[in-house]
Amino acid sequence: MQGMYKTARRAGRQSRTMTTTDTAPVRFDTKIAVLLREDLETWQRLNVTAFLVSGLGSELPEVIGEPYADADGTPYLPMFRQPVLVFEGTKETLTAAHARALSRALPRAVFTTELFTTGNDRDNRAAVRAVRTDGLDLAGLAVYGPRNAVDKVLKGARMHP
């Protein structure tokens, strides 16, 4: 099956994943990306990234690879099947990216600045629910989709250093 594609279906959506058995680099036709606001503290960047990607993994099983095991057979949880690219940008860049992700109906997760003051999932959801879409004070955004569409969403963002 060298260089062949497998197709996965979920809830009416179709995605293609590249598989290969040779040593050639794998180039995915999809992209997982996180966009962080550039003025976040280091601990906030790490926290936001972890929260955002957990949303993608929980709703999009096609982004999750196979479970791991070491040479002793000790099992480990599966992880994303492809790299997660992390970007940063201004508050305005993040707001524009959010609008583009919505207009393209890409799977997305948001983290607002209000979530830094809550301490649990219930309060997190309530904090997001309390603000209209165009008023969200975004600290981060995760998106998944076709590479070209995600690239367009991230216009103006730069790779995280």
Short mmCIF file of C-alpha atoms in Angstrom, two decimals:
data_model
loop_
_atom_site.label_atom_id
_atom_site.label_comp_id
_atom_site.label_asym_id
_atom_site.label_seq_id
_atom_site.Cartn_x
_atom_site.Cartn_y
_atom_site.Cartn_z
CA MET A 1 0.00 0.00 0.00
CA GLN A 2 2.92 2.27 -0.53
CA GLY A 3 1.78 5.87 -1.06
CA MET A 4 -1.92 4.90 -0.93
CA TYR A 5 -4.72 6.80 0.78
CA LYS A 6 -7.19 5.43 3.28
CA THR A 7 -10.61 7.04 3.61
CA ALA A 8 -12.33 7.47 6.98
CA ARG A 9 -15.95 8.51 7.43
CA ARG A 10 -17.58 10.04 10.50
CA ALA A 11 -20.95 11.76 10.80
CA GLY A 12 -21.19 12.31 7.07
CA ARG A 13 -17.73 13.88 6.84
CA GLN A 14 -14.98 12.34 4.80
CA SER A 15 -11.28 12.75 5.33
CA ARG A 16 -8.29 11.26 3.58
CA THR A 17 -5.20 10.19 5.39
CA MET A 18 -1.95 9.37 3.72
CA THR A 19 -0.29 6.11 4.64
CA THR A 20 3.02 4.77 3.54
CA THR A 21 5.27 1.86 4.38
CA ASP A 22 8.47 3.31 2.95
CA THR A 23 10.83 5.83 4.51
CA ALA A 24 9.65 8.79 2.41
CA PRO A 25 8.29 11.71 4.44
CA VAL A 26 4.52 11.71 4.86
CA ARG A 27 2.78 14.85 3.64
CA PHE A 28 -0.73 15.20 5.00
CA ASP A 29 -3.53 16.80 3.02
CA THR A 30 -4.94 18.15 6.29
CA LYS A 31 -3.51 20.42 8.93
CA ILE A 32 -3.93 20.80 12.69
CA ALA A 33 -3.04 24.32 13.78
CA VAL A 34 -3.18 26.34 16.98
CA LEU A 35 -3.09 30.13 16.89
CA LEU A 36 -2.12 31.85 20.14
CA ARG A 37 -2.32 35.50 21.03
CA GLU A 38 1.21 36.89 21.11
CA ASP A 39 0.82 38.68 24.46
CA LEU A 40 0.21 35.52 26.52
CA GLU A 41 2.56 34.46 29.30
CA THR A 42 4.49 31.21 28.71
CA TRP A 43 2.34 29.21 31.13
CA GLN A 44 -0.79 30.55 29.41
CA ARG A 45 0.47 29.53 25.96
CA LEU A 46 1.07 25.98 27.15
CA ASN A 47 -2.27 25.78 28.95
CA VAL A 48 -4.25 27.20 26.03
CA THR A 49 -2.56 24.88 23.55
CA ALA A 50 -3.31 21.80 25.67
CA PHE A 51 -6.97 22.75 26.13
CA LEU A 52 -7.50 23.61 22.46
CA VAL A 53 -6.06 20.42 20.98
CA SER A 54 -8.03 18.29 23.43
CA GLY A 55 -11.18 19.62 21.76
CA LEU A 56 -10.04 18.53 18.31
CA GLY A 57 -9.05 15.06 19.48
CA SER A 58 -12.32 14.46 21.29
CA GLU A 59 -14.56 15.32 18.33
CA LEU A 60 -12.50 14.26 15.33
CA PRO A 61 -11.38 10.65 15.74
CA GLU A 62 -9.75 10.72 12.31
CA VAL A 63 -6.98 12.95 13.71
CA ILE A 64 -5.99 10.30 16.27
CA GLY A 65 -3.43 7.63 15.37
CA GLU A 66 -3.00 4.14 16.74
CA PRO A 67 -2.06 3.36 20.36
CA TYR A 68 1.62 3.15 21.25
CA ALA A 69 3.58 0.43 23.02
CA ASP A 70 7.20 0.22 24.04
CA ALA A 71 9.52 -2.75 23.48
CA ASP A 72 8.27 -4.33 26.73
CA GLY A 73 4.67 -4.17 25.53
CA THR A 74 3.66 -1.42 27.97
CA PRO A 75 0.70 0.34 26.32
CA TYR A 76 0.37 4.11 25.86
CA LEU A 77 -2.49 6.26 24.65
CA PRO A 78 -2.78 7.16 21.00
CA MET A 79 -1.88 10.70 19.95
CA PHE A 80 -2.50 12.86 16.91
CA ARG A 81 -1.48 11.14 13.71
CA GLN A 82 0.13 14.30 12.37
CA PRO A 83 2.06 17.28 13.72
CA VAL A 84 0.31 20.19 15.42
CA LEU A 85 1.62 23.50 14.10
CA VAL A 86 1.57 26.38 16.56
CA PHE A 87 1.30 29.99 15.41
CA GLU A 88 1.04 33.35 17.12
CA GLY A 89 -0.48 36.67 16.21
CA THR A 90 -2.04 39.83 17.51
CA LYS A 91 -5.50 40.01 19.00
CA GLU A 92 -6.71 41.34 15.65
CA THR A 93 -5.07 38.46 13.76
CA LEU A 94 -6.79 35.99 16.06
CA THR A 95 -10.18 37.69 15.63
CA ALA A 96 -9.82 37.63 11.83
CA ALA A 97 -8.71 33.97 11.85
CA HIS A 98 -11.73 33.07 13.98
CA ALA A 99 -14.07 34.76 11.49
CA ARG A 100 -12.41 32.93 8.58
CA ALA A 101 -12.63 29.57 10.37
CA LEU A 102 -16.34 30.18 10.97
CA SER A 103 -16.97 31.22 7.35
CA ARG A 104 -15.28 28.03 6.13
CA ALA A 105 -17.12 25.88 8.71
CA LEU A 106 -13.83 24.30 9.84
CA PRO A 107 -13.78 22.26 13.04
CA ARG A 108 -12.46 24.62 15.71
CA ALA A 109 -11.93 25.11 19.41
CA VAL A 110 -11.68 28.45 21.20
CA PHE A 111 -10.08 29.58 24.42
CA THR A 112 -11.10 33.00 25.70
CA THR A 113 -9.23 35.13 28.22
CA GLU A 114 -12.10 34.66 30.68
CA LEU A 115 -11.14 30.99 30.98
CA PHE A 116 -7.99 31.96 32.86
CA THR A 117 -10.22 32.96 35.79
CA THR A 118 -12.44 29.87 35.90
CA GLY A 119 -11.50 26.61 37.49
CA ASN A 120 -13.64 23.95 35.88
CA ASP A 121 -15.31 22.84 32.68
CA ARG A 122 -18.81 23.98 33.70
CA ASP A 123 -17.65 27.53 34.41
CA ASN A 124 -15.53 27.54 31.24
CA ARG A 125 -18.55 26.72 29.08
CA ALA A 126 -20.66 29.33 30.89
CA ALA A 127 -17.97 32.00 30.33
CA VAL A 128 -17.93 31.35 26.57
CA ARG A 129 -21.72 31.07 26.40
CA ALA A 130 -22.09 34.52 28.03
CA VAL A 131 -20.41 36.36 25.13
CA ARG A 132 -21.63 36.82 21.56
CA THR A 133 -19.40 35.40 18.79
CA ASP A 134 -18.09 38.77 17.64
CA GLY A 135 -17.33 39.81 21.22
CA LEU A 136 -15.18 36.83 22.26
CA ASP A 137 -11.83 37.93 23.73
CA LEU A 138 -9.82 35.13 22.17
CA ALA A 139 -6.56 33.90 23.67
CA GLY A 140 -6.32 30.96 21.28
CA LEU A 141 -7.93 29.09 18.43
CA ALA A 142 -7.39 25.57 17.11
CA VAL A 143 -8.51 24.55 13.63
CA TYR A 144 -8.43 21.39 11.58
CA GLY A 145 -9.13 20.90 7.93
CA PRO A 146 -7.71 20.81 4.43
CA ARG A 147 -4.23 22.35 4.36
CA ASN A 148 -5.15 25.18 1.99
CA ALA A 149 -8.24 26.16 4.00
CA VAL A 150 -6.29 26.21 7.28
CA ASP A 151 -3.53 28.24 5.63
CA LYS A 152 -6.12 30.83 4.56
CA VAL A 153 -7.57 30.96 8.08
CA LEU A 154 -4.09 31.64 9.49
CA LYS A 155 -3.31 34.51 7.10
CA GLY A 156 -1.26 37.11 8.96
CA ALA A 157 -0.11 34.71 11.70
CA ARG A 158 3.49 33.60 12.12
CA MET A 159 5.00 30.37 13.39
CA HIS A 160 5.44 30.34 17.16
CA PRO A 161 9.11 30.84 18.05
#
